Amino acid sequence: MYTQALNTSDAEDRHVEDADRAAQFQVRIDAEDRIEPNDWMPAAYRKTLTRQISQHAHSEIVGMLPEGNWITRAPSLRRKAALLAKVQDECGHGLYLYAAAETLGASREELVDLMLAGKAKYSSIFNYPTLTWADIGVIGWLVDGAAIMNQIPLCRCSYGPYARAMIRVCKEESFHQRQGFEIMLTLARGSEEQKAMAQNALDRWWWPVLMMFGPPDKASQHSDNSTKWKIKRFSNDELRQKFVDATVPQAQFLGLTIPDPGMTQNEAGNWQYSTIDWNEFNAVLAGNGPCNRDRLAARRKAHEEGAWVREAALAYAAKRRNRQAAA
Amino acid sequence: MATPNIPLWEVFIRSRNGLAHKHVGSLHATDATLALQAARDIYTRRGEGLSIWVVPSNAITASDPAEKGMMFEPAESKIYRHPTFYDVPDEVGHM
């Protein structure tokens, strides 16, 4: 589902690189050529992508936690089956993305260990709690909706394995958003309490969702290389605006109110939102959101409790190999 | 403690009978049986295939991108290998 503000590129790192090769590389990028794993690439391109793709993968995996919270309490078997399928998709997305990151020369185990050690980021949005069933609706509708806005352009990213993984992810993502919207629609057409629950969830998630697109363009210093390398095709603010413009009519259809009384539509038809509280965003990224510690603790617990399975599977494979060698 | 590495496999899926297996991605598994099961779960959740191949990644020999020219350029100049190189008068019809 989710890539976000983590797509910043690394600072100039080209001191010892061959200027001719770097120039040839840029010519290929400018010609919309795709870069493949064994092609020469600048070290900073490799580093930026390894970080971006692995953080995107971590986001998919951590993203299973807030939704997994409601699987046992889904209101019907239909909802439960859909939520299970969605959470399973997120796991699959994480795995496609780890595989794409590995083509750049890092191992999945090493990337996962960095995340468990708290040294790699994941999307800030998963550090918010899912307090009611309506939160599952909002996550599908808005969090996945925002992720789709971010991810569609990534299908044309200059790095082949990442672009191919994103094409697969985007195909599956559309089901996620629709199931979320359907949950919201059911609640919005339900009892007064259900409608209030839907509104409350929208009130809590709206601003964190807008933050998913990352810092405003004037404050983000790192996008230049990512844009030049065609990893990033639209700026944070451009994508955020597209998302807001697409979402306002959907909220109106649901009969829900976006918690931004100052919002106005300009002559061009764009909805202008109020200032985002970037202090909150920075605090969550720094580890002080409502659920940061819980999320990391849950991932560590799952990893540690799965250690015996990994060991047993490796031991079994080794035993079979030895038997075959002896026979 | 660092997590031990688990071998990498490449996954190929045949989408319908009659079509060739196509590379769809990779995964980690300790042996071929688990690799097939994981491929089923990761790459065929929506009826994408009727047959799966898994191949240990290290069993694949790939051409070197740096030698792309030497490998593929000789074919580029041989335009007489394509049917459009030959003129057939319109009166002859489809050939």
Tab-separated table of C-alpha atoms in Angstrom:
chain	number	residue	atom	x	y	z
A	1	MET	CA	0.000	0.000	0.000
A	2	TYR	CA	2.098	2.676	1.248
A	3	THR	CA	5.053	4.723	0.320
A	4	GLN	CA	5.392	8.209	1.620
A	5	ALA	CA	7.623	10.919	2.831
A	6	LEU	CA	10.507	8.539	3.094
A	7	ASN	CA	11.460	9.029	-0.536
A	8	THR	CA	14.238	11.474	0.088
A	9	SER	CA	17.484	10.990	-1.776
A	10	ASP	CA	20.898	10.783	-0.257
A	11	ALA	CA	23.196	13.756	-0.397
A	12	GLU	CA	25.869	14.100	-3.064
A	13	ASP	CA	27.837	10.910	-3.011
A	14	ARG	CA	29.588	11.053	-6.332
A	15	HIS	CA	33.044	12.116	-5.319
A	16	VAL	CA	34.994	9.181	-6.711
A	17	GLU	CA	32.711	8.122	-9.490
A	18	ASP	CA	33.489	8.124	-13.129
A	19	ALA	CA	31.939	11.315	-14.526
A	20	ASP	CA	31.527	9.762	-17.992
A	21	ARG	CA	29.547	6.822	-16.687
A	22	ALA	CA	27.405	9.129	-14.549
A	23	ALA	CA	26.678	11.248	-17.634
A	24	GLN	CA	25.803	8.163	-19.703
A	25	PHE	CA	23.544	6.998	-16.911
A	26	GLN	CA	21.682	10.315	-16.916
A	27	VAL	CA	21.285	10.097	-20.702
A	28	ARG	CA	19.606	6.717	-20.275
A	29	ILE	CA	17.306	8.105	-17.563
A	30	ASP	CA	16.396	11.111	-19.710
A	31	ALA	CA	15.575	8.779	-22.602
A	32	GLU	CA	13.107	6.942	-20.297
A	33	ASP	CA	15.271	3.842	-20.430
A	34	ARG	CA	14.719	1.471	-17.477
A	35	ILE	CA	17.676	0.671	-15.242
A	36	GLU	CA	18.072	-3.041	-14.455
A	37	PRO	CA	19.876	-4.684	-11.503
A	38	ASN	CA	23.243	-5.416	-13.116
A	39	ASP	CA	23.505	-2.098	-14.973
A	40	TRP	CA	25.996	0.462	-13.761
A	41	MET	CA	24.366	3.056	-11.516
A	42	PRO	CA	25.637	5.888	-9.302
A	43	ALA	CA	26.184	4.798	-5.689
A	44	ALA	CA	23.744	7.436	-4.470
A	45	TYR	CA	21.025	6.126	-6.823
A	46	ARG	CA	21.515	2.634	-5.419
A	47	LYS	CA	21.492	3.902	-1.844
A	48	THR	CA	18.414	6.079	-2.326
A	49	LEU	CA	16.462	3.244	-3.921
A	50	THR	CA	17.559	0.643	-1.385
A	51	ARG	CA	16.328	2.901	1.363
A	52	GLN	CA	13.102	3.900	-0.338
A	53	ILE	CA	12.108	0.392	-1.446
A	54	SER	CA	13.003	-1.255	1.867
A	55	GLN	CA	11.124	1.396	3.847
A	56	HIS	CA	8.188	0.900	1.557
A	57	ALA	CA	8.403	-2.851	2.270
A	58	HIS	CA	8.581	-2.259	6.038
A	59	SER	CA	5.473	-0.062	5.738
A	60	GLU	CA	3.532	-2.894	4.121
A	61	ILE	CA	4.527	-5.288	6.885
A	62	VAL	CA	3.922	-2.895	9.790
A	63	GLY	CA	0.702	-1.841	8.027
A	64	MET	CA	-0.709	-5.300	8.686
A	65	LEU	CA	-0.830	-4.540	12.430
A	66	PRO	CA	-3.503	-1.802	12.686
A	67	GLU	CA	-5.828	-3.757	10.403
A	68	GLY	CA	-5.043	-7.153	11.877
A	69	ASN	CA	-6.373	-5.655	15.114
A	70	TRP	CA	-9.933	-5.951	13.711
A	71	ILE	CA	-9.895	-9.326	11.955
A	72	THR	CA	-11.387	-11.194	14.911
A	73	ARG	CA	-13.969	-8.466	15.480
A	74	ALA	CA	-15.132	-7.808	11.917
A	75	PRO	CA	-18.929	-7.346	11.954
A	76	SER	CA	-19.729	-10.126	9.459
A	77	LEU	CA	-18.126	-13.094	7.740
A	78	ARG	CA	-18.102	-11.131	4.458
A	79	ARG	CA	-16.188	-8.267	6.064
A	80	LYS	CA	-13.850	-10.663	7.824
A	81	ALA	CA	-12.988	-12.566	4.638
A	82	ALA	CA	-12.308	-9.296	2.787
A	83	LEU	CA	-10.144	-7.910	5.608
A	84	LEU	CA	-8.160	-11.136	5.835
A	85	ALA	CA	-7.551	-11.034	2.075
A	86	LYS	CA	-6.478	-7.408	2.308
A	87	VAL	CA	-4.031	-8.029	5.153
A	88	GLN	CA	-2.638	-11.010	3.236
A	89	ASP	CA	-2.161	-8.726	0.212
A	90	GLU	CA	-0.168	-6.287	2.348
A	91	CYS	CA	2.143	-9.100	3.340
A	92	GLY	CA	2.527	-10.031	-0.326
A	93	HIS	CA	3.296	-6.401	-1.203
A	94	GLY	CA	5.985	-6.333	1.473
A	95	LEU	CA	7.534	-9.460	-0.011
A	96	TYR	CA	7.515	-8.169	-3.629
A	97	LEU	CA	9.177	-5.016	-2.391
A	98	TYR	CA	11.852	-6.756	-0.316
A	99	ALA	CA	12.655	-8.794	-3.436
A	100	ALA	CA	12.964	-5.573	-5.482
A	101	ALA	CA	15.247	-4.056	-2.819
A	102	GLU	CA	17.404	-7.174	-2.829
A	103	THR	CA	18.216	-6.703	-6.522
A	104	LEU	CA	20.230	-3.669	-5.390
A	105	GLY	CA	22.544	-5.811	-3.299
A	106	ALA	CA	21.067	-5.822	0.212
A	107	SER	CA	19.639	-9.015	1.719
A	108	ARG	CA	16.106	-9.132	3.060
A	109	GLU	CA	17.328	-10.400	6.405
A	110	GLU	CA	19.686	-7.471	6.770
A	111	LEU	CA	16.924	-4.983	5.829
A	112	VAL	CA	14.459	-6.566	8.280
A	113	ASP	CA	17.069	-6.523	11.050
A	114	LEU	CA	17.578	-2.778	10.471
A	115	MET	CA	13.854	-2.183	10.850
A	116	LEU	CA	13.651	-4.303	14.010
A	117	ALA	CA	16.597	-2.385	15.450
A	118	GLY	CA	14.659	0.845	14.907
A	119	LYS	CA	17.199	2.056	12.343
A	120	ALA	CA	14.880	2.093	9.318
A	121	LYS	CA	11.660	4.045	8.944
A	122	TYR	CA	8.208	2.979	7.838
A	123	SER	CA	5.182	5.074	6.974
A	124	SER	CA	4.176	7.374	9.851
A	125	ILE	CA	0.487	6.571	9.321
A	126	PHE	CA	0.774	3.169	11.008
A	127	ASN	CA	1.692	4.751	14.283
A	128	TYR	CA	-1.940	5.728	14.781
A	129	PRO	CA	-4.360	3.336	16.511
A	130	THR	CA	-7.474	1.700	15.002
A	131	LEU	CA	-9.997	2.427	17.739
A	132	THR	CA	-13.252	1.405	16.029
A	133	TRP	CA	-14.438	-0.661	13.057
A	134	ALA	CA	-14.895	2.591	11.116
A	135	ASP	CA	-11.117	3.024	11.208
A	136	ILE	CA	-10.850	-0.029	8.956
A	137	GLY	CA	-13.156	1.735	6.515
A	138	VAL	CA	-11.098	4.938	6.638
A	139	ILE	CA	-7.820	3.079	6.197
A	140	GLY	CA	-9.080	1.394	3.024
A	141	TRP	CA	-10.727	4.507	1.645
A	142	LEU	CA	-8.140	7.165	2.542
A	143	VAL	CA	-4.859	5.511	3.527
A	144	ASP	CA	-4.979	3.171	0.549
A	145	GLY	CA	-6.377	5.996	-1.563
A	146	ALA	CA	-3.385	8.175	-0.681
A	147	ALA	CA	-1.048	5.257	-1.288
A	148	ILE	CA	-2.507	4.716	-4.768
A	149	MET	CA	-1.881	8.392	-5.626
A	150	ASN	CA	1.743	7.897	-4.610
A	151	GLN	CA	2.198	4.523	-6.219
A	152	ILE	CA	0.685	4.980	-9.681
A	153	PRO	CA	3.581	7.264	-10.746
A	154	LEU	CA	6.044	4.762	-9.241
A	155	CYS	CA	4.906	2.222	-11.853
A	156	ARG	CA	6.952	4.395	-14.263
A	157	CYS	CA	9.934	4.753	-11.944
A	158	SER	CA	13.325	4.458	-13.667
A	159	TYR	CA	14.338	1.323	-11.746
A	160	GLY	CA	12.820	-1.725	-13.479
A	161	PRO	CA	12.302	-4.104	-10.525
A	162	TYR	CA	10.633	-1.382	-8.418
A	163	ALA	CA	8.374	-0.311	-11.285
A	164	ARG	CA	7.342	-3.917	-11.946
A	165	ALA	CA	6.591	-4.557	-8.265
A	166	MET	CA	4.467	-1.401	-8.166
A	167	ILE	CA	2.402	-2.482	-11.167
A	168	ARG	CA	1.433	-5.641	-9.296
A	169	VAL	CA	0.784	-3.740	-6.078
A	170	CYS	CA	-1.408	-1.119	-7.783
A	171	LYS	CA	-3.600	-3.783	-9.399
A	172	GLU	CA	-4.332	-5.268	-5.993
A	173	GLU	CA	-4.655	-1.946	-4.215
A	174	SER	CA	-7.828	-0.929	-5.995
A	175	PHE	CA	-9.780	-3.675	-4.199
A	176	HIS	CA	-8.520	-2.301	-0.882
A	177	GLN	CA	-9.799	1.183	-1.502
A	178	ARG	CA	-13.190	-0.004	-2.702
A	179	GLN	CA	-13.731	-2.311	0.271
A	180	GLY	CA	-12.879	0.604	2.580
A	181	PHE	CA	-15.305	2.931	0.827
A	182	GLU	CA	-18.032	0.297	1.025
A	183	ILE	CA	-17.534	0.023	4.807
A	184	MET	CA	-17.820	3.816	5.077
A	185	LEU	CA	-20.934	3.894	2.907
A	186	THR	CA	-22.623	1.210	5.005
A	187	LEU	CA	-21.861	3.100	8.221
A	188	ALA	CA	-22.868	6.465	6.722
A	189	ARG	CA	-26.247	5.017	5.711
A	190	GLY	CA	-26.714	3.234	9.031
A	191	SER	CA	-27.938	4.381	12.431
A	192	GLU	CA	-27.010	7.732	13.962
A	193	GLU	CA	-24.392	5.967	16.072
A	194	GLN	CA	-22.845	4.312	13.048
A	195	LYS	CA	-22.729	7.592	11.190
A	196	ALA	CA	-21.110	9.271	14.188
A	197	MET	CA	-18.546	6.479	14.313
A	198	ALA	CA	-17.693	7.041	10.635
A	199	GLN	CA	-17.371	10.808	11.167
A	200	ASN	CA	-15.194	10.300	14.231
A	201	ALA	CA	-12.829	8.035	12.301
A	202	LEU	CA	-12.579	10.563	9.462
A	203	ASP	CA	-11.873	13.327	12.004
A	204	ARG	CA	-8.986	11.379	13.501
A	205	TRP	CA	-7.409	10.140	10.233
A	206	TRP	CA	-7.793	13.102	7.870
A	207	TRP	CA	-4.705	15.087	8.889
A	208	PRO	CA	-2.374	12.103	9.363
A	209	VAL	CA	-3.418	10.924	5.869
A	210	LEU	CA	-2.495	14.312	4.337
A	211	MET	CA	0.882	14.003	6.072
A	212	MET	CA	1.506	10.712	4.247
A	213	PHE	CA	2.536	12.698	1.165
A	214	GLY	CA	5.501	14.073	3.057
A	215	PRO	CA	6.780	17.564	3.899
A	216	PRO	CA	5.661	20.539	1.786
A	217	ASP	CA	7.737	21.149	-1.354
A	218	LYS	CA	9.349	24.289	0.007
A	219	ALA	CA	10.669	22.367	3.033
A	220	SER	CA	11.880	19.201	1.354
A	221	GLN	CA	15.502	19.546	0.392
A	222	HIS	CA	16.125	16.100	-0.954
A	223	SER	CA	13.717	15.651	-3.839
A	224	ASP	CA	16.036	17.058	-6.489
A	225	ASN	CA	18.010	13.901	-7.181
A	226	SER	CA	14.953	11.662	-6.984
A	227	THR	CA	13.253	13.849	-9.582
A	228	LYS	CA	16.335	14.016	-11.782
A	229	TRP	CA	16.643	10.221	-11.635
A	230	LYS	CA	12.920	9.789	-12.379
A	231	ILE	CA	12.287	7.864	-9.204
A	232	LYS	CA	9.844	10.578	-8.277
A	233	ARG	CA	7.590	12.064	-10.942
A	234	PHE	CA	5.382	14.443	-8.941
A	235	SER	CA	6.140	16.596	-5.921
A	236	ASN	CA	4.631	15.934	-2.485
A	237	ASP	CA	2.315	18.938	-2.749
A	238	GLU	CA	1.144	18.013	-6.260
A	239	LEU	CA	0.162	14.525	-5.138
A	240	ARG	CA	-1.461	15.829	-1.943
A	241	GLN	CA	-3.567	18.257	-3.980
A	242	LYS	CA	-4.667	15.525	-6.397
A	243	PHE	CA	-5.670	13.383	-3.450
A	244	VAL	CA	-7.667	16.145	-1.736
A	245	ASP	CA	-9.464	17.025	-4.984
A	246	ALA	CA	-10.399	13.384	-5.538
A	247	THR	CA	-11.506	12.836	-1.933
A	248	VAL	CA	-13.723	15.863	-1.213
A	249	PRO	CA	-16.551	14.755	-3.553
A	250	GLN	CA	-16.366	11.225	-2.110
A	251	ALA	CA	-16.790	12.591	1.427
A	252	GLN	CA	-19.715	14.704	0.213
A	253	PHE	CA	-21.316	11.603	-1.284
A	254	LEU	CA	-20.949	9.837	2.066
A	255	GLY	CA	-22.476	12.827	3.842
A	256	LEU	CA	-19.398	13.157	6.040
A	257	THR	CA	-17.583	16.388	6.879
A	258	ILE	CA	-13.875	16.809	6.320
A	259	PRO	CA	-12.495	18.239	9.587
A	260	ASP	CA	-11.168	21.412	7.968
A	261	PRO	CA	-13.710	24.225	8.252
A	262	GLY	CA	-11.391	26.618	6.422
A	263	MET	CA	-11.376	24.533	3.245
A	264	THR	CA	-12.373	26.407	0.084
A	265	GLN	CA	-12.505	25.611	-3.612
A	266	ASN	CA	-10.532	27.963	-5.840
A	267	GLU	CA	-11.420	29.043	-9.362
A	268	ALA	CA	-9.431	26.226	-10.896
A	269	GLY	CA	-11.570	23.774	-8.912
A	270	ASN	CA	-8.814	22.761	-6.454
A	271	TRP	CA	-9.774	22.370	-2.811
A	272	GLN	CA	-7.477	24.445	-0.644
A	273	TYR	CA	-6.827	22.929	2.736
A	274	SER	CA	-5.608	24.612	5.909
A	275	THR	CA	-2.027	24.425	7.158
A	276	ILE	CA	-0.885	20.975	8.176
A	277	ASP	CA	0.598	20.548	11.659
A	278	TRP	CA	4.104	19.465	10.675
A	279	ASN	CA	5.188	19.335	14.307
A	280	GLU	CA	2.912	16.336	14.764
A	281	PHE	CA	4.372	14.677	11.665
A	282	ASN	CA	7.940	15.225	12.864
A	283	ALA	CA	7.100	13.915	16.332
A	284	VAL	CA	5.588	10.722	14.878
A	285	LEU	CA	8.572	10.207	12.566
A	286	ALA	CA	10.895	10.728	15.514
A	287	GLY	CA	9.232	7.820	17.316
A	288	ASN	CA	6.707	9.660	19.460
A	289	GLY	CA	3.413	8.872	17.762
A	290	PRO	CA	0.629	7.109	19.665
A	291	CYS	CA	1.716	3.564	18.655
A	292	ASN	CA	5.392	3.659	17.589
A	293	ARG	CA	6.594	1.498	20.486
A	294	ASP	CA	3.705	-0.957	20.167
A	295	ARG	CA	4.299	-1.472	16.463
A	296	LEU	CA	7.994	-2.163	16.835
A	297	ALA	CA	7.412	-4.398	19.855
A	298	ALA	CA	4.824	-6.427	17.901
A	299	ARG	CA	7.198	-6.881	14.934
A	300	ARG	CA	10.069	-7.919	17.236
A	301	LYS	CA	7.878	-10.402	19.078
A	302	ALA	CA	6.691	-11.977	15.819
A	303	HIS	CA	10.245	-12.162	14.517
A	304	GLU	CA	11.643	-13.715	17.693
A	305	GLU	CA	8.796	-16.178	18.070
A	306	GLY	CA	9.286	-17.248	14.455
A	307	ALA	CA	12.996	-17.915	14.898
A	308	TRP	CA	12.509	-21.623	15.644
A	309	VAL	CA	10.538	-22.046	12.398
A	310	ARG	CA	13.354	-20.535	10.333
A	311	GLU	CA	15.917	-22.679	12.153
A	312	ALA	CA	13.883	-25.861	11.764
A	313	ALA	CA	13.283	-25.276	8.048
A	314	LEU	CA	16.994	-24.635	7.445
A	315	ALA	CA	17.962	-27.718	9.500
A	316	TYR	CA	15.491	-29.887	7.569
A	317	ALA	CA	16.822	-28.635	4.216
A	318	ALA	CA	20.405	-29.355	5.364
A	319	LYS	CA	19.445	-32.862	6.529
A	320	ARG	CA	17.823	-33.646	3.162
A	321	ARG	CA	20.872	-32.354	1.300
A	322	ASN	CA	23.191	-34.516	3.383
A	323	ARG	CA	21.040	-37.613	2.835
A	324	GLN	CA	20.980	-37.024	-0.910
A	325	ALA	CA	24.747	-36.565	-0.920
A	326	ALA	CA	25.211	-39.827	1.024
A	327	ALA	CA	22.856	-41.850	-1.204
B	1	MET	CA	21.935	-11.769	16.494
B	2	ALA	CA	21.682	-11.356	12.739
B	3	THR	CA	18.897	-13.333	11.060
B	4	PRO	CA	20.364	-16.234	9.016
B	5	ASN	CA	19.988	-15.933	5.243
B	6	ILE	CA	17.417	-18.151	3.544
B	7	PRO	CA	18.041	-19.056	-0.138
B	8	LEU	CA	16.477	-17.027	-2.945
B	9	TRP	CA	14.292	-18.584	-5.690
B	10	GLU	CA	12.967	-17.185	-8.960
B	11	VAL	CA	9.305	-17.841	-9.717
B	12	PHE	CA	7.828	-18.523	-13.175
B	13	ILE	CA	4.104	-18.882	-13.782
B	14	ARG	CA	2.147	-20.160	-16.761
B	15	SER	CA	-1.008	-18.096	-16.883
B	16	ARG	CA	-3.079	-20.303	-19.216
B	17	ASN	CA	-2.491	-23.563	-20.969
B	18	GLY	CA	-0.657	-22.856	-24.185
B	19	LEU	CA	1.290	-19.867	-22.898
B	20	ALA	CA	4.902	-20.112	-21.734
B	21	HIS	CA	5.954	-19.775	-18.111
B	22	LYS	CA	6.861	-16.175	-17.398
B	23	HIS	CA	9.099	-14.757	-14.684
B	24	VAL	CA	6.966	-13.030	-12.038
B	25	GLY	CA	9.371	-12.380	-9.170
B	26	SER	CA	11.384	-14.032	-6.453
B	27	LEU	CA	11.028	-15.290	-2.897
B	28	HIS	CA	12.982	-16.873	-0.047
B	29	ALA	CA	12.541	-20.500	0.982
B	30	THR	CA	14.689	-23.184	2.572
B	31	ASP	CA	13.760	-25.907	0.046
B	32	ALA	CA	11.884	-26.509	-3.198
B	33	THR	CA	8.664	-27.723	-1.529
B	34	LEU	CA	8.383	-24.618	0.625
B	35	ALA	CA	9.360	-22.435	-2.357
B	36	LEU	CA	6.426	-23.830	-4.366
B	37	GLN	CA	4.008	-23.282	-1.501
B	38	ALA	CA	5.227	-19.737	-0.924
B	39	ALA	CA	4.995	-19.017	-4.674
B	40	ARG	CA	1.385	-20.179	-4.608
B	41	ASP	CA	0.597	-17.810	-1.711
B	42	ILE	CA	2.577	-14.814	-2.951
B	43	TYR	CA	2.013	-14.891	-6.703
B	44	THR	CA	-1.311	-16.662	-7.383
B	45	ARG	CA	-3.838	-15.186	-4.963
B	46	ARG	CA	-6.158	-14.180	-7.805
B	47	GLY	CA	-6.034	-17.080	-10.197
B	48	GLU	CA	-2.910	-15.818	-11.988
B	49	GLY	CA	-1.648	-19.243	-12.963
B	50	LEU	CA	-2.123	-22.913	-13.675
B	51	SER	CA	1.485	-23.994	-13.286
B	52	ILE	CA	4.458	-22.758	-11.249
B	53	TRP	CA	8.196	-23.281	-11.676
B	54	VAL	CA	10.640	-22.316	-8.937
B	55	VAL	CA	14.358	-22.178	-9.704
B	56	PRO	CA	17.188	-21.428	-7.243
B	57	SER	CA	18.376	-17.919	-8.201
B	58	ASN	CA	22.001	-18.997	-8.131
B	59	ALA	CA	21.268	-21.625	-10.812
B	60	ILE	CA	20.590	-18.906	-13.396
B	61	THR	CA	23.403	-17.796	-15.676
B	62	ALA	CA	22.761	-14.305	-17.016
B	63	SER	CA	24.353	-12.338	-19.833
B	64	ASP	CA	26.486	-9.402	-18.751
B	65	PRO	CA	24.844	-6.008	-19.416
B	66	ALA	CA	28.310	-4.591	-20.119
B	67	GLU	CA	28.565	-6.974	-23.070
B	68	LYS	CA	25.143	-6.070	-24.402
B	69	GLY	CA	26.665	-4.612	-27.554
B	70	MET	CA	28.703	-7.672	-28.404
B	71	MET	CA	25.736	-9.942	-27.732
B	72	PHE	CA	22.939	-8.154	-29.527
B	73	GLU	CA	24.283	-5.580	-31.977
B	74	PRO	CA	25.134	-8.107	-34.718
B	75	ALA	CA	21.396	-8.763	-35.159
B	76	GLU	CA	20.529	-5.077	-35.491
B	77	SER	CA	22.152	-4.595	-38.888
B	78	LYS	CA	20.552	-7.672	-40.429
B	79	ILE	CA	17.318	-6.109	-41.525
B	80	TYR	CA	16.969	-8.719	-44.291
B	81	ARG	CA	15.902	-11.129	-41.550
B	82	HIS	CA	12.556	-9.354	-41.285
B	83	PRO	CA	9.658	-9.896	-43.716
B	84	THR	CA	9.195	-6.133	-44.206
B	85	PHE	CA	12.617	-6.004	-45.936
B	86	TYR	CA	11.103	-7.594	-49.051
B	87	ASP	CA	8.835	-5.830	-51.535
B	88	VAL	CA	5.819	-7.743	-52.722
B	89	PRO	CA	3.547	-5.934	-55.255
B	90	ASP	CA	0.052	-5.111	-53.937
B	91	GLU	CA	-1.524	-7.171	-56.715
B	92	VAL	CA	-0.057	-10.302	-55.199
B	93	GLY	CA	-2.162	-9.772	-52.080
B	94	HIS	CA	-1.399	-11.020	-48.604
B	95	MET	CA	1.685	-13.181	-48.294
